[in-house]
Coordinates of C-alpha atoms and ligand atoms in Angstrom, one line a residue:
X112 CA 179.7 134.5 109.9
X113 CA 182.4 137.2 110.2
X114 CA 185.7 136.5 108.3
X115 CA 189.0 137.6 109.5
X116 CA 192.1 138.0 107.3
X117 CA 195.5 139.5 108.0
X118 CA 199.0 139.7 106.5
X119 CA 202.4 140.7 107.6
X120 CA 205.5 141.2 105.6
X121 CA 203.7 141.3 102.2
X122 CA 204.3 144.2 99.9
X123 CA 201.0 146.1 99.3
X124 CA 199.3 143.8 101.8
X125 CA 195.8 145.5 101.3
X126 CA 195.4 143.8 97.9
X127 CA 196.4 140.4 99.3
X128 CA 193.9 140.9 102.2
X129 CA 191.1 141.9 99.9
X130 CA 191.7 138.9 97.7
X131 CA 191.5 136.7 100.7
X132 CA 188.3 138.3 102.0
X133 CA 186.8 137.4 98.8
X134 CA 187.4 133.8 99.7
X135 CA 185.4 134.1 102.7
X136 CA 182.3 135.8 101.0
X137 CA 180.6 132.4 101.1
X138 CA 180.3 132.9 104.9
X139 CA 177.6 135.7 104.5
X140 CA 178.4 139.3 105.6
X141 CA 177.0 142.8 105.4
X142 CA 179.9 145.1 105.6
X143 CA 183.7 145.1 105.4
X144 CA 186.9 146.8 105.9
X145 CA 190.7 146.7 105.8
X146 CA 193.5 148.6 107.9
X147 CA 197.1 149.0 107.3
X148 CA 200.0 150.8 108.9
X149 CA 201.7 153.2 106.5
X150 CA 204.7 155.4 107.6
X151 CA 203.8 154.9 111.3
X152 CA 200.1 155.7 111.0
X153 CA 196.9 153.7 110.9
X154 CA 195.2 153.8 107.4
X155 CA 191.5 152.5 107.3
X156 CA 188.9 151.8 104.6
X157 CA 185.4 150.4 105.4
X158 CA 182.3 150.0 103.3
X159 CA 178.7 148.7 103.9
X160 CA 177.5 146.0 101.4
X161 CA 179.4 143.6 99.2
X162 CA 183.2 143.6 98.9
X163 CA 182.8 145.4 95.5
X164 CA 182.2 148.6 97.5
X165 CA 185.4 148.3 99.5
X166 CA 187.3 147.5 96.4
X167 CA 186.0 150.6 94.7
X168 CA 187.1 152.7 97.9
X169 CA 190.4 151.1 97.8
X170 CA 190.9 151.9 94.0
X171 CA 190.0 155.5 94.7
X172 CA 192.5 155.8 97.3
X173 CA 194.9 152.6 97.9
X174 CA 196.0 151.6 101.3
X175 CA 199.9 151.4 101.5
X176 CA 201.6 149.2 103.9
X177 CA 203.1 145.8 104.5
X178 CA 201.2 144.9 107.6
X179 CA 197.3 144.8 107.7
X180 CA 194.0 143.1 108.7
X181 CA 190.7 142.9 107.0
X182 CA 187.2 141.7 108.0
X183 CA 183.8 140.8 106.6
X184 CA 181.0 141.5 109.3
X185 CA 177.9 139.5 109.9
X186 CA 176.1 141.9 112.2
X187 CA 175.4 140.7 115.8
X188 CA 175.8 143.8 118.2
X189 CA 175.0 147.1 116.4
X190 CA 173.3 147.6 113.0
X191 CA 174.9 147.6 109.6
X192 CA 176.7 150.7 109.2
X193 CA 180.3 151.9 108.2
X194 CA 180.8 152.9 111.9
X195 CA 180.0 149.4 113.1
X196 CA 182.1 147.8 110.2
X197 CA 185.3 146.4 111.3
X198 CA 188.4 147.1 111.7
X199 CA 187.8 149.2 114.8
X200 CA 190.5 151.8 115.6
X201 CA 191.3 153.4 119.0
X202 CA 193.2 156.4 119.7
X203 CA 194.6 156.4 116.1
X204 CA 196.9 153.7 117.6
X205 CA 195.4 150.3 117.8
X206 CA 193.2 148.5 115.1
X207 CA 191.2 145.2 115.7
X208 CA 189.2 142.8 113.7
X209 CA 186.9 140.3 115.6
X210 CA 184.6 137.3 115.1
X211 CA 182.4 136.1 118.1
X212 CA 180.6 137.8 120.9
X213 CA 182.4 139.6 124.0
X214 CA 179.7 138.8 126.5
X215 CA 180.8 141.4 129.0
X216 CA 181.3 144.3 126.6
X217 CA 178.9 146.7 128.3
X218 CA 180.6 146.5 131.6
X219 CA 184.0 147.0 130.0
X220 CA 182.8 149.8 127.8
X221 CA 181.3 151.6 130.9
X222 CA 184.7 151.4 132.8
X223 CA 186.5 152.7 129.8
X224 CA 184.3 155.5 129.1
X225 CA 184.6 156.6 132.8
X226 CA 188.2 157.0 132.2
X227 CA 188.0 159.0 129.1
X228 CA 187.8 156.5 126.2
X229 CA 185.8 157.6 123.2
X230 CA 183.6 155.0 121.4
X231 CA 182.5 155.4 117.8
X232 CA 180.4 152.3 117.3
X233 CA 177.5 150.3 118.8
X234 CA 179.5 147.0 118.5
X235 CA 180.8 144.8 121.4
X236 CA 184.0 144.3 119.4
X237 CA 185.3 147.9 119.7
X238 CA 186.2 147.4 123.5
X239 CA 189.1 145.2 122.3
X240 CA 190.9 148.1 120.7
X241 CA 190.4 150.3 123.7
X242 CA 191.5 147.6 126.1
X243 CA 194.8 147.2 124.1
X244 CA 195.4 151.0 124.2
X245 CA 194.8 150.9 127.9
X246 CA 197.3 147.9 128.2
X247 CA 199.9 149.5 126.0
X248 CA 199.6 152.8 127.9
X249 CA 200.5 150.9 131.0
X250 CA 203.8 150.1 129.3
X251 CA 203.2 146.3 128.8
X252 CA 204.9 144.6 126.0
X253 CA 202.5 142.9 123.3
X254 CA 202.3 139.4 125.0
X255 CA 201.7 141.0 128.5
X256 CA 199.1 143.4 127.0
X257 CA 197.4 140.4 125.4
X258 CA 197.2 138.3 128.6
X259 CA 195.7 141.4 130.4
X260 CA 193.1 141.9 127.7
X261 CA 192.2 138.1 127.7
X262 CA 191.8 138.1 131.5
X263 CA 189.1 140.7 131.2
X264 CA 186.9 139.6 128.4
X265 CA 184.2 136.8 128.4
X266 CA 182.6 134.9 125.5
X267 CA 183.7 133.7 122.1
X268 CA 186.3 135.4 120.2
X269 CA 188.9 135.2 117.2
X270 CA 190.6 138.5 117.0
X271 CA 193.5 140.2 115.3
X272 CA 195.1 143.4 116.6
X273 CA 197.7 145.6 115.4
X274 CA 199.4 148.8 116.6
X275 CA 201.7 151.5 115.5
X276 CA 203.7 150.9 118.7
X277 CA 204.6 147.4 117.2
X278 CA 204.1 147.8 113.4
X279 CA 206.2 144.5 112.7
X280 CA 203.5 142.2 114.0
X281 CA 199.9 141.1 114.3
X282 CA 198.5 139.8 117.7
X283 CA 196.0 137.2 117.4
X284 CA 193.8 135.1 119.9
X285 CA 190.8 132.7 119.9
X286 CA 188.3 131.2 122.0
X287 CA 185.7 129.0 120.4
X288 CA 185.8 131.0 117.1
X289 CA 188.3 129.4 114.5
X290 CA 191.5 131.1 113.6
X291 CA 194.3 129.7 111.3
X292 CA 198.0 131.1 111.0
X293 CA 199.4 130.8 107.5
X294 CA 203.2 130.3 107.3
X295 CA 204.7 131.8 104.1
X296 CA 208.3 132.1 102.8
X297 CA 208.7 135.9 103.5
X298 CA 205.3 136.7 105.1
X299 CA 202.8 135.3 107.4
X300 CA 199.0 135.4 107.4
X301 CA 196.0 134.8 109.5
X302 CA 192.5 133.8 108.5
X303 CA 189.3 132.6 109.9
X304 CA 189.7 129.3 107.9
X305 CA 192.4 127.8 105.8
X306 CA 190.3 128.3 102.7
X307 CA 191.1 132.0 102.8
X308 CA 194.8 131.4 102.9
X309 CA 195.3 128.2 100.8
X310 CA 196.4 130.1 97.6
X311 CA 199.1 132.0 99.7
X312 CA 200.4 129.2 101.7
X313 CA 199.3 125.5 102.5
X314 CA 201.3 125.4 105.7
X315 CA 199.0 126.2 108.5
X316 CA 198.9 126.4 112.3
X317 CA 195.7 126.2 114.0
X318 CA 195.3 128.0 117.5
X319 CA 193.5 126.2 120.3
X320 CA 191.1 127.7 122.7
X321 CA 192.7 130.4 124.9
X322 CA 196.0 130.5 122.8
X323 CA 197.3 133.7 121.6
X324 CA 200.1 134.4 119.1
X325 CA 202.5 137.1 117.9
X326 CA 202.6 136.9 114.1
X327 CA 205.7 138.5 112.3
X328 CA 206.9 138.1 108.7
X329 CA 209.4 135.5 109.6
X330 CA 207.2 133.3 111.8
X331 CA 204.7 132.9 114.6
X332 CA 205.2 132.5 118.4
X333 CA 202.2 130.8 120.1
X334 CA 201.4 130.9 123.8
X335 CA 198.8 129.5 126.1
X336 CA 196.7 131.8 128.2
X337 CA 199.1 132.0 131.1
X338 CA 201.9 132.9 128.7
X339 CA 203.6 129.6 128.4
X340 CA 205.0 129.2 124.9
X341 CA 203.4 126.3 123.1
X342 CA 204.3 124.4 119.8
X343 CA 201.2 124.0 117.7
X344 CA 202.2 121.7 114.8
X345 CA 201.8 123.2 111.4
X346 CA 199.8 121.1 108.9
X347 CA 199.7 121.2 105.1
X348 CA 196.1 121.9 104.1
X349 CA 194.7 121.0 100.7
X350 CA 195.4 123.5 98.0
X351 CA 192.5 125.4 96.5
X352 CA 194.6 127.9 94.3
X353 CA 191.7 129.5 92.7
X354 CA 188.4 131.1 94.0
X355 CA 185.7 128.4 94.1
X356 CA 183.7 129.2 91.1
X357 CA 180.1 128.6 90.0
X358 CA 181.2 126.5 87.1
X359 CA 178.9 128.0 84.6
X360 CA 175.8 127.8 86.9
X361 CA 173.9 130.9 87.9
X362 CA 174.4 130.3 91.7
X363 CA 176.6 128.2 93.8
X364 CA 173.4 126.6 95.2
X365 CA 172.4 125.6 91.6
X366 CA 176.1 124.1 91.0
X367 CA 175.9 122.4 94.5
X368 CA 172.5 120.8 93.7
X369 CA 174.1 119.4 90.6
X370 CA 177.1 118.1 92.4
X371 CA 175.1 115.7 94.4
X372 CA 175.7 112.5 92.6
X373 CA 179.5 113.0 93.1
X374 CA 179.0 114.2 96.7
X375 CA 177.0 111.0 97.6
X376 CA 179.5 108.7 95.5
X377 CA 182.6 110.3 97.2
X378 CA 181.0 110.0 100.7
X379 CA 180.1 106.5 100.0
X380 CA 183.6 105.7 98.9
X381 CA 184.9 107.2 102.2
X382 CA 182.7 104.7 104.1
X383 CA 183.7 101.7 102.2
X384 CA 186.9 99.8 103.4
X385 CA 189.4 98.2 101.0
X386 CA 187.4 95.0 101.0
X387 CA 184.4 96.8 99.7
X388 CA 182.5 96.6 102.9
X389 CA 180.6 99.5 104.5
X390 CA 182.7 100.8 107.4
X391 CA 182.1 103.4 110.0
X392 CA 185.7 104.2 110.6
X393 CA 185.6 102.0 113.8
X394 CA 186.3 98.5 114.6
X395 CA 183.3 96.2 115.1
X396 CA 184.2 96.0 118.9
X397 CA 184.0 99.8 119.1
X398 CA 180.6 99.7 117.2
X399 CA 179.3 96.9 119.4
X400 CA 180.1 99.0 122.5
X401 CA 177.7 101.7 121.3
X402 CA 174.4 101.2 123.2
X403 CA 172.9 104.7 123.0
X404 CA 173.7 107.7 120.8
X405 CA 172.7 111.4 121.1
X406 CA 173.0 113.4 118.0
X407 CA 173.6 117.1 118.3
X408 CA 173.4 119.6 115.2
X409 CA 171.8 122.7 114.0
X410 CA 169.5 123.5 111.1
X411 CA 169.6 121.3 108.1
X412 CA 172.1 119.1 109.9
X413 CA 169.7 118.7 112.7
X414 CA 167.1 117.4 110.4
X415 CA 169.7 115.0 108.9
X416 CA 170.0 113.6 112.5
X417 CA 166.2 113.1 112.8
X418 CA 166.2 111.1 109.6
X419 CA 169.1 109.0 110.8
X420 CA 167.3 108.2 114.0
X421 CA 164.7 106.1 111.9
X422 CA 167.6 104.2 110.2
X423 CA 169.7 103.6 113.3
X424 CA 166.8 102.4 115.6
X425 CA 165.2 100.3 112.9
X426 CA 168.2 98.7 111.7
X427 CA 170.6 98.5 114.7
X428 CA 168.1 98.6 117.5
X429 CA 170.2 101.4 119.3
X430 CA 168.3 104.2 121.0
X431 CA 168.9 107.6 119.6
X432 CA 168.1 111.0 120.9
X433 CA 168.3 114.1 118.5
X434 CA 169.0 117.3 120.2
X435 CA 168.9 120.9 118.9
X436 CA 172.6 121.8 119.7
X437 CA 171.7 125.3 121.1
X438 CA 169.4 123.8 123.6
X439 CA 171.3 120.6 124.6
X440 CA 174.2 121.8 127.1
X441 CA 172.0 124.6 128.7
X442 CA 169.1 122.2 129.7
X443 CA 171.4 119.9 131.9
X444 CA 170.5 116.8 129.9
X445 CA 170.6 113.5 131.4
X446 CA 173.3 111.7 129.6
X447 CA 173.5 108.4 131.4
X448 CA 171.5 106.4 129.0
X449 CA 174.0 107.2 126.1
X450 CA 177.5 106.3 125.6
X451 CA 178.1 108.1 122.2
X452 CA 177.5 111.7 120.8
X453 CA 177.5 112.3 117.1
X454 CA 178.1 116.0 116.2
X455 CA 176.9 116.9 112.6
X456 CA 178.0 119.9 111.0
X457 CA 178.8 120.8 107.3
X458 CA 181.2 123.7 108.5
X459 CA 182.5 121.9 111.6
X460 CA 182.5 125.2 113.1
X461 CA 178.9 125.8 114.3
X462 CA 179.4 127.1 117.8
X463 CA 176.2 125.6 119.2
X464 CA 177.1 122.1 117.8
X465 CA 180.6 122.4 119.1
X466 CA 179.6 123.5 122.6
X467 CA 177.0 120.6 122.6
X468 CA 179.7 118.2 121.6
X469 CA 182.0 119.5 124.2
X470 CA 179.2 119.1 126.9
X471 CA 178.8 115.4 125.8
X472 CA 182.5 114.8 125.9
X473 CA 182.7 116.4 129.5
X474 CA 179.8 114.0 130.5
X475 CA 182.1 111.1 129.4
X476 CA 180.4 110.4 126.0
X477 CA 182.6 109.1 123.1
X478 CA 182.4 111.8 120.4
X479 CA 182.1 111.3 116.6
X480 CA 182.2 114.4 114.4
X481 CA 180.5 114.0 111.0
X482 CA 181.8 117.0 109.2
X483 CA 182.4 118.2 105.5
X484 CA 185.5 120.3 106.5
X485 CA 188.4 117.9 107.4
X486 CA 190.4 120.3 109.4
X487 CA 187.5 122.1 111.1
X488 CA 187.3 122.5 115.0
X489 CA 184.8 119.8 115.5
X490 CA 186.9 117.3 113.3
X491 CA 189.8 118.2 115.5
X492 CA 188.1 117.8 118.9
X493 CA 186.2 114.6 118.2
X494 CA 187.3 111.2 119.2
X495 CA 186.4 109.8 115.6
X496 CA 185.7 111.7 112.5
X497 CA 183.1 110.4 109.9
X498 CA 183.8 112.5 106.8
X499 CA 181.4 113.7 104.3
X500 CA 183.1 114.2 100.8
X501 CA 180.7 116.7 99.2
X502 CA 183.6 119.4 98.6
X503 CA 183.4 123.0 99.5
X504 CA 179.8 124.1 100.0
X505 CA 179.5 127.7 99.3
X506 CA 175.8 128.5 99.0
X507 CA 174.5 129.5 102.4
X508 CA 171.5 126.9 102.0
X509 CA 173.0 123.4 102.5
X510 CA 172.1 120.9 99.7
X511 CA 175.1 118.5 98.7
X512 CA 176.3 118.5 102.4
X513 CA 172.7 117.4 103.6
X514 CA 172.5 114.4 101.2
X515 CA 176.2 113.5 101.7
X516 CA 175.5 113.6 105.6
X517 CA 172.5 111.2 105.0
X518 CA 174.7 108.8 103.0
X519 CA 177.3 108.7 105.7
X520 CA 174.6 108.3 108.4
X521 CA 173.0 105.4 106.5
X522 CA 176.4 103.7 106.0
X523 CA 177.0 104.2 109.7
X524 CA 173.6 102.8 110.6
X525 CA 174.2 99.6 108.4
X526 CA 177.8 99.0 109.8
X527 CA 176.4 99.5 113.3
X528 CA 173.5 97.1 112.8
X529 CA 175.8 94.5 111.1
X530 CA 178.4 94.6 114.0
X531 CA 175.7 94.1 116.6
X532 CA 174.3 91.3 114.7
X533 CA 171.0 93.1 114.1
X534 CA 171.1 92.4 110.4
X535 CA 173.0 89.8 108.4
X536 CA 175.9 90.3 105.8
X537 CA 173.3 89.8 103.1
X538 CA 171.0 92.5 104.2
X539 CA 174.0 94.9 104.7
X540 CA 175.1 94.1 101.2
X541 CA 171.8 94.7 99.7
X542 CA 171.5 98.1 101.4
X543 CA 175.1 98.8 100.3
X544 CA 174.1 98.0 96.7
X545 CA 170.9 100.4 96.9
X546 CA 173.2 103.1 98.2
X547 CA 175.7 102.5 95.2
X548 CA 172.8 103.1 93.0
X549 CA 171.8 106.5 94.5
X550 CA 174.2 108.6 92.3
X551 CA 172.4 107.4 89.2
X552 CA 169.0 108.0 90.6
X553 CA 169.9 111.4 92.0
X554 CA 171.3 112.2 88.6
X555 CA 167.9 111.4 87.0
X556 CA 166.1 113.6 89.7
X557 CA 168.3 116.4 88.6
X558 CA 166.3 116.5 85.4
X559 CA 163.3 117.7 87.3
X560 CA 164.1 121.5 87.1
X561 CA 161.8 122.0 84.0
X562 CA 159.0 120.1 85.6
X563 CA 159.2 122.0 88.8
X564 CA 159.6 125.5 87.3
X565 CA 155.8 126.0 86.8
X566 CA 155.2 124.7 90.4
X567 CA 157.8 127.1 91.8
X568 CA 156.2 130.1 89.8
X569 CA 152.9 129.2 91.5
X570 CA 154.4 128.8 94.9
X571 CA 156.3 132.0 94.7
X572 CA 153.1 133.9 94.9
X573 CA 152.1 132.3 98.2
X574 CA 152.2 134.1 101.6
X575 CA 152.7 130.7 103.4
X576 CA 153.0 127.0 102.8
X577 CA 153.0 123.7 104.7
X578 CA 155.2 120.7 104.3
X579 CA 154.0 117.2 105.3
X580 CA 155.8 113.9 105.5
X581 CA 155.4 110.7 107.7
X582 CA 158.0 108.5 109.0
X583 CA 161.4 109.3 107.9
X584 CA 159.9 111.7 105.5
X585 CA 158.7 113.8 108.4
X586 CA 162.1 115.4 109.1
X587 CA 162.7 115.9 105.4
X588 CA 159.3 118.0 105.5
X589 CA 161.0 120.0 108.1
X590 CA 164.1 120.5 105.9
X591 CA 161.8 121.3 102.8
X592 CA 160.3 124.1 104.9
X593 CA 163.6 125.4 106.0
X594 CA 164.8 125.5 102.4
X595 CA 161.7 127.6 101.3
X596 CA 161.9 129.9 104.3
X597 CA 165.7 130.6 104.1
X598 CA 165.7 131.1 100.4
X599 CA 162.5 132.7 99.3
X600 CA 161.5 134.3 102.6
X601 CA 158.0 132.8 102.4
X602 CA 156.8 131.4 105.8
X603 CA 156.6 127.5 105.6
X604 CA 156.2 124.9 108.5
X605 CA 156.7 121.4 108.3
X606 CA 154.5 118.9 110.1
X607 CA 154.2 115.1 110.7
X608 CA 151.4 114.2 108.5
X609 CA 149.7 112.4 111.3
X610 CA 149.9 115.4 113.4
X611 CA 147.8 117.6 111.2
X612 CA 144.2 116.5 112.8
X613 CA 145.7 117.6 116.3
X614 CA 145.3 121.2 115.4
X615 CA 147.5 122.4 112.4
X616 CA 144.7 121.4 109.9
X617 CA 143.0 124.7 111.2
X618 CA 145.6 126.4 109.1
X619 CA 144.1 124.8 105.9
X620 CA 142.3 127.2 103.7
X621 CA 141.3 127.4 100.1
X622 CA 144.4 127.5 97.8
X623 CA 147.1 127.0 100.8
X624 CA 150.1 125.3 99.1
X625 CA 150.7 122.0 101.0
X626 CA 154.0 120.2 99.7
X627 CA 153.6 116.5 100.4
X628 CA 156.4 114.0 100.5
X629 CA 155.2 110.4 99.8
X630 CA 157.3 107.1 99.3
X631 CA 156.1 103.5 98.9
X632 CA 157.0 102.9 102.4
X633 CA 155.1 101.2 105.4
X634 CA 153.2 104.6 106.3
X635 CA 152.2 105.5 102.7
X636 CA 148.4 104.6 103.0
X637 CA 148.3 106.5 106.3
X638 CA 150.3 109.6 104.9
X639 CA 148.0 109.7 101.8
X640 CA 144.8 109.7 103.9
X641 CA 146.3 112.7 106.0
X642 CA 146.9 114.4 102.5
X643 CA 143.2 113.7 101.6
X644 CA 142.0 115.6 104.7
X645 CA 144.2 118.5 103.9
X646 CA 143.0 118.5 100.2
X647 CA 139.3 118.2 101.3
X648 CA 139.6 121.5 103.1
X649 CA 140.9 123.3 100.2
X650 CA 144.8 122.6 100.6
X651 CA 146.6 122.7 97.2
X652 CA 148.6 119.5 97.3
X653 CA 152.1 119.6 95.7
X654 CA 153.1 116.0 95.6
X655 CA 156.8 115.0 95.6
X656 CA 156.9 111.3 95.5
X657 CA 158.3 108.1 94.2
X658 CA 156.7 107.1 90.8
X659 CA 155.1 104.0 92.2
X660 CA 153.2 106.2 94.9
X661 CA 151.4 108.4 92.4
X662 CA 148.3 106.2 92.4
X663 CA 147.9 106.9 96.1
X664 CA 146.9 110.5 95.5
X665 CA 144.7 111.4 92.6
X666 CA 143.7 115.0 94.0
X667 CA 147.1 116.8 93.8
X668 CA 147.4 120.0 91.9
X669 CA 151.0 119.1 91.0
X670 CA 152.8 115.9 90.9
X671 CA 156.6 115.6 90.8
X672 CA 158.0 112.1 90.8
X673 CA 161.5 110.6 91.3
X674 CA 162.5 107.0 90.3
X675 CA 161.4 104.2 92.7
X676 CA 163.9 103.5 95.3
X677 CA 164.2 101.4 98.4
X678 CA 162.2 103.1 101.3
X679 CA 165.3 103.4 103.3
X680 CA 166.8 105.7 100.7
X681 CA 163.6 107.7 99.9
X682 CA 164.4 110.6 102.2
X683 CA 167.7 111.2 100.2
X684 CA 166.3 111.0 96.8
X685 CA 163.1 113.0 97.6
X686 CA 165.4 115.8 99.1
X687 CA 166.3 116.6 95.4
X688 CA 162.9 118.0 94.2
X689 CA 162.5 119.6 97.6
X690 CA 165.8 121.6 97.1
X691 CA 165.0 122.3 93.4
X692 CA 161.4 123.6 94.5
X693 CA 162.9 126.0 97.1
X694 CA 165.7 127.2 94.7
X695 CA 163.5 127.8 91.7
X696 CA 160.9 129.6 94.1
X697 CA 163.7 131.9 95.3
X698 CA 164.9 132.6 91.7
X699 CA 161.2 133.6 91.0
X700 CA 161.3 136.0 94.0
X701 CA 164.6 137.3 93.0
X702 CA 166.1 136.9 96.4
X703 CA 170.0 136.5 97.0
X704 CA 170.0 132.8 96.6
X705 CA 173.7 132.3 97.5
X706 CA 173.7 134.8 100.5
X707 CA 170.0 135.0 101.7
X708 CA 169.4 138.1 103.9
X709 CA 170.5 137.7 107.6
X710 CA 171.9 134.3 107.0
X711 CA 175.6 133.0 107.3
X712 CA 177.1 129.9 106.0
X713 CA 178.7 129.0 109.3
X714 CA 177.3 130.4 112.6
X715 CA 180.0 130.6 115.0
X716 CA 178.3 132.5 117.6
X717 CA 175.8 131.1 120.2
Ligands
AGP46 C1 171.0 125.1 106.1 O1 170.5 125.4 104.7 C2 171.3 126.3 106.8 N1 172.1 127.1 106.1 C3 171.6 126.1 108.2 O2 170.4 125.6 108.9 C4 172.9 125.1 108.5 O3 172.4 123.8 108.3 C5 173.2 125.3 110.0 O4 173.4 126.5 110.4 C6 174.1 124.3 110.6 O5 175.4 124.5 109.9 P1 176.4 123.4 110.0 O6 176.1 122.1 109.4 O7 177.8 124.1 109.3 O8 176.9 123.1 111.4

């Protein structure tokens, strides 16, 4: 998603801004730019491609000035080009950077062009610069000009504006897209998230929706949409002085796959109370009051909810609905059967998921945010937070956050079942012990890279692949297919094994790779007979299974086994070979593993 950074009061702020933009690279982008005010004039540099291209342009002719804004763009409206890169400048007087979508930008653009404004890009964002020129031309002061602009635009936005009329400040505003203000000693900063600023300052003010602020070197003034000053409490965020680095691995994704034992162990620790019992950050009374759960999420996080549904319904007997977040609040869902909504999001900023959680809250449901970024928007708005402790996940393809989400969700299911008397203490403690054994088992599964490499080499030649799973392994099949698609660009589809005979088996032809997930669970026999049907028609079975399930399938072209594990935990452990397979296939294909084409780490537009 787009990244925004700004600084005011810092000598040579363009270098500070470029360095901060590098901390947002993980969000995914396709162009970038920086603008400063130097000697009363706007000075602009933009480049397509990686930040290295912008860095080169800045070295060739540095930008001078102690106030500036920068941006990494993930194209939504308008293709990838220098003209469409931010910052956008209007009348050589106002510059803006924007994250989000101005829904009514066409109407505004037509109105402004009719009165002589000249546009130079195809973006929605450029209208903001022209609206500010118009407001300043009307003699409005910065705050009044901002209120006038905000009154006219619809949609999600986090933007920063600067003008040669007021060279001592930045003007910022947010609605639905995140924005943080960093309070330094002699300078202030703005950033799409605190990670971009935490090497400059740990004192951060988060704007709420419809807030706007004037940011000067000596401090910030925050206002609500109607102009009422408001005091947003500054918080101290965790320090992350250095750039997150790859730690010797080839890719962030490879590093994060290897960090999963720790991610699971730390997330389990966060779900264990001081007496060593599994907790869900709520009292037993609060847990007992839960009688129906809606889970809203996107992408990989959505597949985590689908796996969790098997656990929560089987263990706690509480009905669960898993909703694709982007569909949920638009389909006018019937919320009456549910009293609790769980929003699951690694970034805590996916706009689809946040809007779905807000809809649930408006409908009277209690909200739980299960997030990996503690001070994210979803975490701040949810009634209760269930934290994953996976650490910063930089690779766009989610790995350690996924298995951390599953760990937290299984702990939640056990705590809920125990509170509702559906399982006894002994059963709860047995499962707890199994989960405590997971980091060791995952560590052993990380030894599969060499075994999977030849399988990945074969798979990288394929044009298409199927992923099959049954029971709680069905959503893992969906996730495995997503991993292969988003990393190697090979088309892949996940199916419930039992669903194949209802149509998809027509896809099977000689040599088609079929990645099959199998565990020694209650549906293993049925799942293996579904696989036999696929194999009998020429499907090339790639079996990812528990060691004790290998005898079930004697016709696989490749078998990758993980240690035996309680069936409840099989979806977490089998995620490891599925991730490794997708990663190594992408390496074979030579794709941009950490920032696959067209993707962003956090999708903050609808
Ligand atoms: C996962 O590999 C993808 N990058 C994507 O599906 C991601 O899970 C989805 O965009 C949701 O992100 P979130 O968990 O940060 O909300």
